[in-house]
Amino acid sequence: MMTNTNSGGLRERVREVVLAAVRGLVLAVVMPAISILCFVLTAVSVALVPVGLGVLTTPWILGGVRDVADARRRLAEEWCGIRIRSGYRPPPVTANPWTRTLALLRDPQVGRDVLWLLVDMTAGFVTALLPALVVFYPLEGFAVAAGLWRVLGDGYWYGFVPVTGQATAFAAAGLGAVILVAGARRAPALLTAHFRLTRAVLAPGEGELTERVRVLTETRRDAVDTSAAELRRIERDLHDGAQARLVAMGMDLGTVEMLLDKDPEKARQLLAQARRASVEALGELRDLVRGIHPPVLAERGLGDAVRALALRLPVPTEVAVDLPGRADAPVESAAYFAVSEVLTNAVKHSGADRIWVDLHHVAEGGGMLRISVTDHGRGGAATGAGSGLAGVERRLGTFDGVLAVSSPVGGPTMVTMEIPCALS
């Protein structure tokens, strides 16, 4: 039993060493070429930004660089259990390509990605090659001792051993054995060192993490304040609306009990009045529930909920939906009420006679829900303090979402919202 256990442990160790060597060889052979290509394309594209062409190509190329970096992050976690965080800023959604390109170039994480390309094609290449070198290079020494030295000719060196005959070929094999014994057991650690180097370059610094915590703290505080205000609104609506009607209906029914024998006609009138009050109270309760979480949103999803919302507007509204699945319920709720607020602002202030809403999901980069609301009204919308859009921005910020407004005086106005999320 002990022998079988030892044999199984040895096989597992050999498998781990060989696997680390193969993975390192793949990284050393394939990835430097990709890193060089991405770096050259990035440099050329950025150089063309001042003349305008780079504005079109840079976001696309930097998106490819991000995909390559994300692939290395996944390999680091799957192969060596090393988790490499990322700190990309949400890209601004704007019709102005200059703004979008400059925002990408100012993103510290994008800068780290580009720096990592340089490191990956130099020091990264060496650290990836080392685990393969200590496992596969000794095989050459053994092949030399087995007779390969006869076809290599004079002047061949294996390491620091000049191979001129069988004796020196055996010396080369001995050197290979030393390398294999001393170095092969370190192959997994050498591969881990490669990914630690990657993490040192790609992972955000403590300062950025502190800033991230600050932003999350602010958005959490906004979410708590918004929830408290929403609870106060619900309480006020219940007290002033449905509750008051139910109390009045109870009083009417009490009066009916006393009048049933004395004045049946008056009792009948009060019953009709109580019935109307119950219908009105039920309608107010339904409106209140719709304001908390519309039933159509829970049952049929964001697309149909926005379509139902558009049907109730006094301005004709076209809704285009391309959502292959559903987001988490909190995300759907935030997106629904954000759209509702934007549409309400458009109806009240834009003076437009038609509104367009587009909802779609982008799967790349972990997923992004994108919503745009467009009208050709008078324009001039802004997100400053006091604007209804400021509340929308805070609502989206709770989910790392962003809001962008393009609204020149005279119109048209486009409000674009993005919320990072995956669909199920």
Tab-separated table of C-alpha atoms in Angstrom:
chain	number	residue	atom	x	y	z
A	1	MET	CA	0.000	0.000	0.000
A	2	MET	CA	2.835	2.406	0.901
A	3	THR	CA	4.554	1.648	-2.402
A	4	ASN	CA	1.405	2.392	-4.378
A	5	THR	CA	0.930	5.646	-2.489
A	6	ASN	CA	4.507	6.729	-3.156
A	7	SER	CA	4.200	5.715	-6.800
A	8	GLY	CA	1.010	7.725	-7.175
A	9	GLY	CA	2.616	10.776	-5.568
A	10	LEU	CA	5.637	10.501	-7.861
A	11	ARG	CA	3.451	10.262	-10.970
A	12	GLU	CA	1.490	13.308	-9.870
A	13	ARG	CA	4.729	15.215	-9.265
A	14	VAL	CA	6.110	14.267	-12.681
A	15	ARG	CA	2.828	15.284	-14.305
A	16	GLU	CA	2.917	18.651	-12.517
A	17	VAL	CA	6.502	19.304	-13.625
A	18	VAL	CA	5.882	18.336	-17.258
A	19	LEU	CA	2.651	20.348	-17.364
A	20	ALA	CA	4.435	23.444	-16.040
A	21	ALA	CA	7.154	22.999	-18.671
A	22	VAL	CA	4.658	22.624	-21.519
A	23	ARG	CA	2.644	25.624	-20.385
A	24	GLY	CA	5.766	27.714	-20.048
A	25	LEU	CA	6.875	26.682	-23.547
A	26	VAL	CA	3.497	27.652	-24.996
A	27	LEU	CA	3.665	31.058	-23.305
A	28	ALA	CA	7.260	31.616	-24.457
A	29	VAL	CA	6.551	30.653	-28.081
A	30	VAL	CA	3.094	32.125	-28.680
A	31	MET	CA	2.570	35.110	-26.404
A	32	PRO	CA	5.620	37.313	-27.231
A	33	ALA	CA	4.507	37.497	-30.871
A	34	ILE	CA	1.021	38.590	-29.775
A	35	SER	CA	2.475	41.123	-27.325
A	36	ILE	CA	4.765	42.590	-29.986
A	37	LEU	CA	1.905	42.845	-32.491
A	38	CYS	CA	-0.403	44.515	-29.941
A	39	PHE	CA	2.308	46.962	-28.839
A	40	VAL	CA	3.192	47.969	-32.394
A	41	LEU	CA	-0.458	48.447	-33.348
A	42	THR	CA	-1.063	50.485	-30.193
A	43	ALA	CA	1.962	52.704	-30.801
A	44	VAL	CA	1.016	53.355	-34.429
A	45	SER	CA	-2.630	54.004	-33.578
A	46	VAL	CA	-1.816	56.435	-30.764
A	47	ALA	CA	0.643	58.230	-33.026
A	48	LEU	CA	-2.188	58.725	-35.518
A	49	VAL	CA	-4.562	60.230	-32.936
A	50	PRO	CA	-3.493	63.860	-33.630
A	51	VAL	CA	-4.397	63.487	-37.322
A	52	GLY	CA	-7.777	61.922	-36.499
A	53	LEU	CA	-7.324	58.398	-37.844
A	54	GLY	CA	-6.175	57.064	-34.486
A	55	VAL	CA	-9.401	58.244	-32.886
A	56	LEU	CA	-11.201	55.542	-34.852
A	57	THR	CA	-8.654	52.750	-34.373
A	58	THR	CA	-7.361	53.304	-30.831
A	59	PRO	CA	-10.487	52.222	-28.888
A	60	TRP	CA	-10.712	49.058	-30.984
A	61	ILE	CA	-7.005	48.210	-30.564
A	62	LEU	CA	-6.969	48.978	-26.836
A	63	GLY	CA	-10.026	46.736	-26.511
A	64	GLY	CA	-7.967	43.954	-28.093
A	65	VAL	CA	-5.090	44.633	-25.691
A	66	ARG	CA	-7.543	44.361	-22.812
A	67	ASP	CA	-8.767	41.009	-24.152
A	68	VAL	CA	-5.182	39.723	-24.277
A	69	ALA	CA	-4.530	40.931	-20.716
A	70	ASP	CA	-7.781	39.362	-19.511
A	71	ALA	CA	-6.752	36.073	-21.131
A	72	ARG	CA	-3.468	36.163	-19.190
A	73	ARG	CA	-5.398	36.895	-15.984
A	74	ARG	CA	-7.538	33.823	-16.569
A	75	LEU	CA	-4.489	31.629	-17.233
A	76	ALA	CA	-2.820	32.919	-14.064
A	77	GLU	CA	-5.811	31.881	-11.970
A	78	GLU	CA	-6.465	28.565	-13.749
A	79	TRP	CA	-2.824	27.393	-13.972
A	80	CYS	CA	-1.266	28.769	-10.781
A	81	GLY	CA	-4.128	30.031	-8.633
A	82	ILE	CA	-2.902	33.634	-8.887
A	83	ARG	CA	-5.735	36.150	-9.067
A	84	ILE	CA	-4.859	39.361	-10.892
A	85	ARG	CA	-7.289	42.198	-10.258
A	86	SER	CA	-8.202	44.765	-12.871
A	87	GLY	CA	-9.258	48.362	-12.377
A	88	TYR	CA	-10.633	49.571	-15.691
A	89	ARG	CA	-12.669	52.737	-15.556
A	90	PRO	CA	-16.104	52.535	-17.187
A	91	PRO	CA	-15.688	54.037	-20.666
A	92	PRO	CA	-17.781	57.155	-21.315
A	93	VAL	CA	-20.620	56.554	-23.708
A	94	THR	CA	-20.582	59.569	-25.984
A	95	ALA	CA	-21.067	60.360	-29.613
A	96	ASN	CA	-17.739	62.203	-29.528
A	97	PRO	CA	-14.969	59.699	-30.428
A	98	TRP	CA	-12.302	62.134	-29.221
A	99	THR	CA	-13.696	62.099	-25.695
A	100	ARG	CA	-13.904	58.319	-25.651
A	101	THR	CA	-10.357	57.863	-26.980
A	102	LEU	CA	-8.819	60.367	-24.562
A	103	ALA	CA	-10.649	58.771	-21.633
A	104	LEU	CA	-9.182	55.388	-22.571
A	105	LEU	CA	-5.687	56.824	-22.856
A	106	ARG	CA	-6.042	58.441	-19.409
A	107	ASP	CA	-7.175	55.174	-17.781
A	108	PRO	CA	-4.296	53.939	-15.528
A	109	GLN	CA	-5.273	50.315	-16.154
A	110	VAL	CA	-4.941	50.800	-19.902
A	111	GLY	CA	-1.470	52.254	-19.312
A	112	ARG	CA	-0.547	49.192	-17.248
A	113	ASP	CA	-1.781	46.936	-20.042
A	114	VAL	CA	0.502	48.648	-22.556
A	115	LEU	CA	3.459	48.554	-20.136
A	116	TRP	CA	2.787	44.866	-19.561
A	117	LEU	CA	3.134	44.231	-23.301
A	118	LEU	CA	6.722	45.513	-23.094
A	119	VAL	CA	7.453	43.416	-19.998
A	120	ASP	CA	5.828	40.322	-21.497
A	121	MET	CA	7.964	40.377	-24.616
A	122	THR	CA	11.194	40.726	-22.556
A	123	ALA	CA	11.303	39.590	-18.926
A	124	GLY	CA	8.014	37.739	-19.351
A	125	PHE	CA	9.497	35.708	-22.191
A	126	VAL	CA	12.463	34.667	-20.008
A	127	THR	CA	10.347	33.705	-16.992
A	128	ALA	CA	7.979	31.706	-19.200
A	129	LEU	CA	10.860	29.898	-20.918
A	130	LEU	CA	12.673	28.877	-17.716
A	131	PRO	CA	10.322	26.030	-16.637
A	132	ALA	CA	10.509	24.556	-20.150
A	133	LEU	CA	14.284	24.997	-20.230
A	134	VAL	CA	14.992	23.064	-17.008
A	135	VAL	CA	12.809	20.148	-18.154
A	136	PHE	CA	13.489	19.865	-21.880
A	137	TYR	CA	17.127	21.060	-22.143
A	138	PRO	CA	18.446	18.004	-20.229
A	139	LEU	CA	16.837	15.786	-22.880
A	140	GLU	CA	19.270	17.259	-25.394
A	141	GLY	CA	22.187	16.255	-23.176
A	142	PHE	CA	20.908	12.682	-22.990
A	143	ALA	CA	20.476	12.626	-26.784
A	144	VAL	CA	24.058	13.847	-27.210
A	145	ALA	CA	25.346	10.990	-25.042
A	146	ALA	CA	23.205	8.520	-27.003
A	147	GLY	CA	25.114	9.340	-30.192
A	148	LEU	CA	23.818	12.680	-31.410
A	149	TRP	CA	27.317	14.141	-30.890
A	150	ARG	CA	28.505	12.262	-33.983
A	151	VAL	CA	26.327	14.373	-36.291
A	152	LEU	CA	26.773	17.712	-34.541
A	153	GLY	CA	30.352	18.198	-35.642
A	154	ASP	CA	33.236	19.960	-33.926
A	155	GLY	CA	32.638	23.113	-31.950
A	156	TYR	CA	29.373	22.017	-30.391
A	157	TRP	CA	28.919	22.990	-26.742
A	158	TYR	CA	26.305	21.664	-24.362
A	159	GLY	CA	26.119	24.302	-21.689
A	160	PHE	CA	29.743	24.862	-20.708
A	161	VAL	CA	30.840	21.371	-21.887
A	162	PRO	CA	32.582	21.215	-25.315
A	163	VAL	CA	31.463	17.958	-26.925
A	164	THR	CA	34.309	16.385	-28.919
A	165	GLY	CA	33.801	12.653	-28.294
A	166	GLN	CA	31.892	10.049	-26.364
A	167	ALA	CA	33.541	10.946	-23.051
A	168	THR	CA	32.556	14.594	-23.285
A	169	ALA	CA	29.125	13.490	-24.522
A	170	PHE	CA	28.724	11.552	-21.271
A	171	ALA	CA	29.796	14.715	-19.441
A	172	ALA	CA	27.051	16.605	-21.280
A	173	ALA	CA	24.548	13.949	-20.183
A	174	GLY	CA	25.783	14.316	-16.601
A	175	LEU	CA	25.266	18.088	-16.787
A	176	GLY	CA	21.782	17.468	-18.174
A	177	ALA	CA	21.016	15.135	-15.265
A	178	VAL	CA	22.158	17.760	-12.769
A	179	ILE	CA	19.944	20.374	-14.416
A	180	LEU	CA	16.994	17.988	-14.465
A	181	VAL	CA	17.353	16.954	-10.827
A	182	ALA	CA	18.124	20.412	-9.496
A	183	GLY	CA	15.835	22.461	-11.696
A	184	ALA	CA	12.906	20.355	-12.782
A	185	ARG	CA	11.378	20.221	-9.316
A	186	ARG	CA	11.307	24.029	-9.412
A	187	ALA	CA	9.461	24.182	-12.746
A	188	PRO	CA	6.013	24.850	-11.214
A	189	ALA	CA	7.513	27.570	-9.012
A	190	LEU	CA	9.190	29.143	-12.038
A	191	LEU	CA	5.861	29.249	-13.890
A	192	THR	CA	4.295	30.824	-10.818
A	193	ALA	CA	7.065	33.445	-10.862
A	194	HIS	CA	6.072	34.353	-14.424
A	195	PHE	CA	2.488	35.055	-13.363
A	196	ARG	CA	3.634	36.942	-10.269
A	197	LEU	CA	5.600	39.214	-12.576
A	198	THR	CA	2.441	39.640	-14.648
A	199	ARG	CA	0.464	40.504	-11.520
A	200	ALA	CA	3.091	43.028	-10.416
A	201	VAL	CA	2.616	44.933	-13.684
A	202	LEU	CA	-1.120	44.494	-14.333
A	203	ALA	CA	-2.661	44.724	-10.862
A	204	PRO	CA	-3.797	48.182	-9.700
A	205	GLY	CA	-1.843	49.878	-6.928
A	206	GLU	CA	-3.033	50.583	-3.407
A	207	GLY	CA	-3.839	54.185	-4.276
A	208	GLU	CA	-6.292	53.116	-6.960
A	209	LEU	CA	-7.851	50.558	-4.640
A	210	THR	CA	-8.295	53.283	-2.029
A	211	GLU	CA	-9.989	55.494	-4.605
A	212	ARG	CA	-12.175	52.581	-5.618
A	213	VAL	CA	-13.231	52.041	-1.995
A	214	ARG	CA	-14.026	55.762	-1.703
A	215	VAL	CA	-16.239	55.663	-4.802
A	216	LEU	CA	-18.023	52.538	-3.589
A	217	THR	CA	-18.569	54.150	-0.182
A	218	GLU	CA	-20.132	57.187	-1.819
A	219	THR	CA	-22.389	55.142	-4.072
A	220	ARG	CA	-23.441	52.988	-1.128
A	221	ARG	CA	-24.307	56.104	0.860
A	222	ASP	CA	-26.319	57.420	-2.084
A	223	ALA	CA	-28.107	54.075	-2.331
A	224	VAL	CA	-28.969	54.161	1.389
A	225	ASP	CA	-30.215	57.759	1.139
A	226	THR	CA	-32.272	56.895	-1.932
A	227	SER	CA	-33.789	53.870	-0.193
A	228	ALA	CA	-34.667	55.957	2.873
A	229	ALA	CA	-36.303	58.611	0.696
A	230	GLU	CA	-38.217	55.898	-1.166
A	231	LEU	CA	-39.478	54.424	2.110
A	232	ARG	CA	-40.634	57.874	3.240
A	233	ARG	CA	-42.447	58.358	-0.066
A	234	ILE	CA	-44.193	54.990	0.258
A	235	GLU	CA	-45.207	55.778	3.846
A	236	ARG	CA	-46.534	59.202	2.819
A	237	ASP	CA	-48.448	57.786	-0.136
A	238	LEU	CA	-50.009	55.083	2.028
A	239	HIS	CA	-50.949	57.562	4.761
A	240	ASP	CA	-52.389	60.209	2.457
A	241	GLY	CA	-53.950	57.903	-0.097
A	242	ALA	CA	-55.022	54.318	0.384
A	243	GLN	CA	-54.961	54.417	4.189
A	244	ALA	CA	-57.197	57.479	4.341
A	245	ARG	CA	-59.657	55.915	1.901
A	246	LEU	CA	-59.745	52.649	3.861
A	247	VAL	CA	-60.403	54.519	7.120
A	248	ALA	CA	-63.222	56.484	5.480
A	249	MET	CA	-64.629	53.270	4.035
A	250	GLY	CA	-64.598	51.693	7.500
A	251	MET	CA	-66.500	54.650	8.926
A	252	ASP	CA	-69.048	54.443	6.111
A	253	LEU	CA	-69.575	50.743	6.760
A	254	GLY	CA	-70.071	51.466	10.473
A	255	THR	CA	-72.720	54.052	9.604
A	256	VAL	CA	-74.364	51.559	7.229
A	257	GLU	CA	-74.760	49.091	10.098
A	258	MET	CA	-76.696	51.686	12.089
A	259	LEU	CA	-78.845	52.782	9.138
A	260	LEU	CA	-79.836	49.378	7.771
A	261	ASP	CA	-83.087	49.293	9.766
A	262	LYS	CA	-83.765	53.049	10.124
A	263	ASP	CA	-82.926	54.352	6.623
A	264	PRO	CA	-82.227	51.564	4.063
A	265	GLU	CA	-81.980	54.056	1.182
A	266	LYS	CA	-79.289	56.074	2.911
A	267	ALA	CA	-77.503	52.857	3.835
A	268	ARG	CA	-77.590	51.807	0.192
A	269	GLN	CA	-75.983	55.130	-0.861
A	270	LEU	CA	-73.234	54.731	1.723
A	271	LEU	CA	-72.531	51.174	0.513
A	272	ALA	CA	-72.132	52.448	-3.056
A	273	GLN	CA	-69.802	55.156	-1.740
A	274	ALA	CA	-67.764	52.551	0.190
A	275	ARG	CA	-67.535	50.403	-2.928
A	276	ARG	CA	-66.171	53.355	-4.944
A	277	ALA	CA	-63.693	54.100	-2.155
A	278	SER	CA	-62.493	50.490	-2.185
A	279	VAL	CA	-61.947	50.605	-5.951
A	280	GLU	CA	-60.005	53.867	-5.641
A	281	ALA	CA	-57.922	52.495	-2.751
A	282	LEU	CA	-57.146	49.373	-4.750
A	283	GLY	CA	-56.052	51.507	-7.719
A	284	GLU	CA	-53.794	53.594	-5.497
A	285	LEU	CA	-52.255	50.456	-3.994
A	286	ARG	CA	-51.593	49.088	-7.477
A	287	ASP	CA	-49.954	52.364	-8.502
A	288	LEU	CA	-47.868	52.256	-5.352
A	289	VAL	CA	-46.741	48.684	-6.036
A	290	ARG	CA	-45.967	49.639	-9.635
A	291	GLY	CA	-43.761	52.433	-8.287
A	292	ILE	CA	-41.857	49.983	-6.086
A	293	HIS	CA	-41.412	47.155	-8.585
A	294	PRO	CA	-43.747	46.933	-11.595
A	295	PRO	CA	-45.298	43.457	-11.977
A	296	VAL	CA	-44.501	43.413	-15.691
A	297	LEU	CA	-40.813	43.934	-14.827
A	298	ALA	CA	-40.783	40.932	-12.515
A	299	GLU	CA	-42.795	38.735	-14.862
A	300	ARG	CA	-41.567	39.652	-18.350
A	301	GLY	CA	-38.284	41.472	-17.928
A	302	LEU	CA	-36.818	44.883	-18.668
A	303	GLY	CA	-37.661	45.060	-22.381
A	304	ASP	CA	-41.406	44.501	-21.969
A	305	ALA	CA	-41.503	46.727	-18.877
A	306	VAL	CA	-40.021	49.637	-20.847
A	307	ARG	CA	-42.451	48.961	-23.701
A	308	ALA	CA	-45.355	49.097	-21.222
A	309	LEU	CA	-43.934	52.305	-19.799
A	310	ALA	CA	-43.732	53.842	-23.275
A	311	LEU	CA	-47.377	53.013	-23.981
A	312	ARG	CA	-48.472	55.149	-21.018
A	313	LEU	CA	-46.586	58.247	-22.187
A	314	PRO	CA	-48.428	61.113	-23.883
A	315	VAL	CA	-45.616	61.383	-26.456
A	316	PRO	CA	-45.288	58.603	-29.098
A	317	THR	CA	-42.286	56.499	-28.097
A	318	GLU	CA	-40.532	53.809	-30.112
A	319	VAL	CA	-38.697	51.079	-28.169
A	320	ALA	CA	-36.060	48.773	-29.691
A	321	VAL	CA	-34.914	45.854	-27.517
A	322	ASP	CA	-32.068	43.403	-28.125
A	323	LEU	CA	-31.637	41.525	-24.835
A	324	PRO	CA	-30.935	37.771	-25.221
A	325	GLY	CA	-31.521	37.168	-21.510
A	326	ARG	CA	-32.298	38.846	-18.200
A	327	ALA	CA	-30.077	40.743	-15.798
A	328	ASP	CA	-30.246	40.399	-12.020
A	329	ALA	CA	-33.429	41.848	-10.499
A	330	PRO	CA	-31.687	44.831	-8.793
A	331	VAL	CA	-30.022	45.791	-12.087
A	332	GLU	CA	-33.299	45.515	-13.999
A	333	SER	CA	-35.054	47.631	-11.387
A	334	ALA	CA	-32.363	50.331	-11.462
A	335	ALA	CA	-32.392	50.395	-15.268
A	336	TYR	CA	-36.211	50.556	-15.401
A	337	PHE	CA	-36.537	53.494	-13.026
A	338	ALA	CA	-33.605	55.273	-14.683
A	339	VAL	CA	-35.373	54.991	-18.047
A	340	SER	CA	-38.623	56.094	-16.412
A	341	GLU	CA	-36.983	59.224	-14.995
A	342	VAL	CA	-35.304	60.093	-18.293
A	343	LEU	CA	-38.559	59.633	-20.219
A	344	THR	CA	-40.434	61.758	-17.684
A	345	ASN	CA	-37.869	64.543	-18.110
A	346	ALA	CA	-38.144	64.282	-21.894
A	347	VAL	CA	-41.953	64.533	-21.812
A	348	LYS	CA	-41.951	67.453	-19.374
A	349	HIS	CA	-39.093	69.572	-20.666
A	350	SER	CA	-37.986	68.651	-24.193
A	351	GLY	CA	-41.034	69.698	-26.197
A	352	ALA	CA	-40.375	66.758	-28.545
A	353	ASP	CA	-43.194	65.039	-30.413
A	354	ARG	CA	-41.427	61.663	-30.589
A	355	ILE	CA	-38.966	59.717	-28.429
A	356	TRP	CA	-36.778	56.721	-29.245
A	357	VAL	CA	-35.491	54.176	-26.708
A	358	ASP	CA	-32.867	51.530	-27.496
A	359	LEU	CA	-31.888	48.721	-25.109
A	360	HIS	CA	-29.202	46.181	-25.958
A	361	HIS	CA	-26.526	44.104	-24.266
A	362	VAL	CA	-22.852	43.791	-25.184
A	363	ALA	CA	-21.266	40.525	-24.040
A	364	GLU	CA	-17.607	41.572	-24.340
A	365	GLY	CA	-15.603	42.499	-21.249
A	366	GLY	CA	-17.917	40.805	-18.754
A	367	GLY	CA	-21.108	42.247	-20.225
A	368	MET	CA	-22.662	45.710	-20.466
A	369	LEU	CA	-26.306	46.791	-20.582
A	370	ARG	CA	-26.582	49.893	-22.788
A	371	ILE	CA	-29.670	52.074	-22.939
A	372	SER	CA	-30.139	55.233	-24.976
A	373	VAL	CA	-33.092	57.634	-24.913
A	374	THR	CA	-33.224	60.135	-27.781
A	375	ASP	CA	-35.558	63.003	-28.603
A	376	HIS	CA	-35.368	65.925	-31.064
A	377	GLY	CA	-36.667	68.510	-28.627
A	378	ARG	CA	-35.178	71.834	-27.587
A	379	GLY	CA	-32.058	70.351	-25.926
A	380	GLY	CA	-30.085	71.940	-23.113
A	381	ALA	CA	-30.347	68.986	-20.710
A	382	ALA	CA	-27.588	68.723	-18.082
A	383	THR	CA	-26.611	66.465	-15.174
A	384	GLY	CA	-25.806	69.194	-12.665
A	385	ALA	CA	-27.188	69.553	-9.164
A	386	GLY	CA	-30.935	70.031	-9.151
A	387	SER	CA	-31.379	68.121	-12.391
A	388	GLY	CA	-33.431	64.934	-12.450
A	389	LEU	CA	-30.564	63.338	-14.347
A	390	ALA	CA	-28.312	63.749	-11.290
A	391	GLY	CA	-30.544	61.283	-9.430
A	392	VAL	CA	-30.358	58.904	-12.361
A	393	GLU	CA	-26.569	59.136	-12.284
A	394	ARG	CA	-26.512	58.307	-8.565
A	395	ARG	CA	-28.871	55.367	-9.091
A	396	LEU	CA	-26.639	53.921	-11.822
A	397	GLY	CA	-23.483	54.595	-9.795
A	398	THR	CA	-24.628	52.046	-7.223
A	399	PHE	CA	-24.022	49.380	-9.883
A	400	ASP	CA	-20.850	50.941	-11.352
A	401	GLY	CA	-23.018	52.346	-14.114
A	402	VAL	CA	-22.398	55.574	-15.992
A	403	LEU	CA	-24.590	58.169	-17.637
A	404	ALA	CA	-23.673	60.421	-20.559
A	405	VAL	CA	-25.735	63.283	-21.948
A	406	SER	CA	-25.394	64.900	-25.355
A	407	SER	CA	-27.877	67.793	-25.502
A	408	PRO	CA	-26.810	70.867	-27.465
A	409	VAL	CA	-29.157	73.835	-27.360
A	410	GLY	CA	-31.729	73.271	-30.083
A	411	GLY	CA	-31.465	69.501	-29.785
A	412	PRO	CA	-31.406	66.674	-30.315
A	413	THR	CA	-30.885	65.153	-26.853
A	414	MET	CA	-29.373	61.701	-26.331
A	415	VAL	CA	-29.096	60.245	-22.838
A	416	THR	CA	-27.018	57.065	-22.750
A	417	MET	CA	-26.729	54.737	-19.758
A	418	GLU	CA	-24.391	51.784	-19.212
A	419	ILE	CA	-24.555	49.211	-16.422
A	420	PRO	CA	-21.966	46.408	-16.209
A	421	CYS	CA	-23.855	43.134	-15.936
A	422	ALA	CA	-24.202	39.650	-17.379
A	423	LEU	CA	-27.455	38.190	-18.659
A	424	SER	CA	-28.823	34.822	-17.625
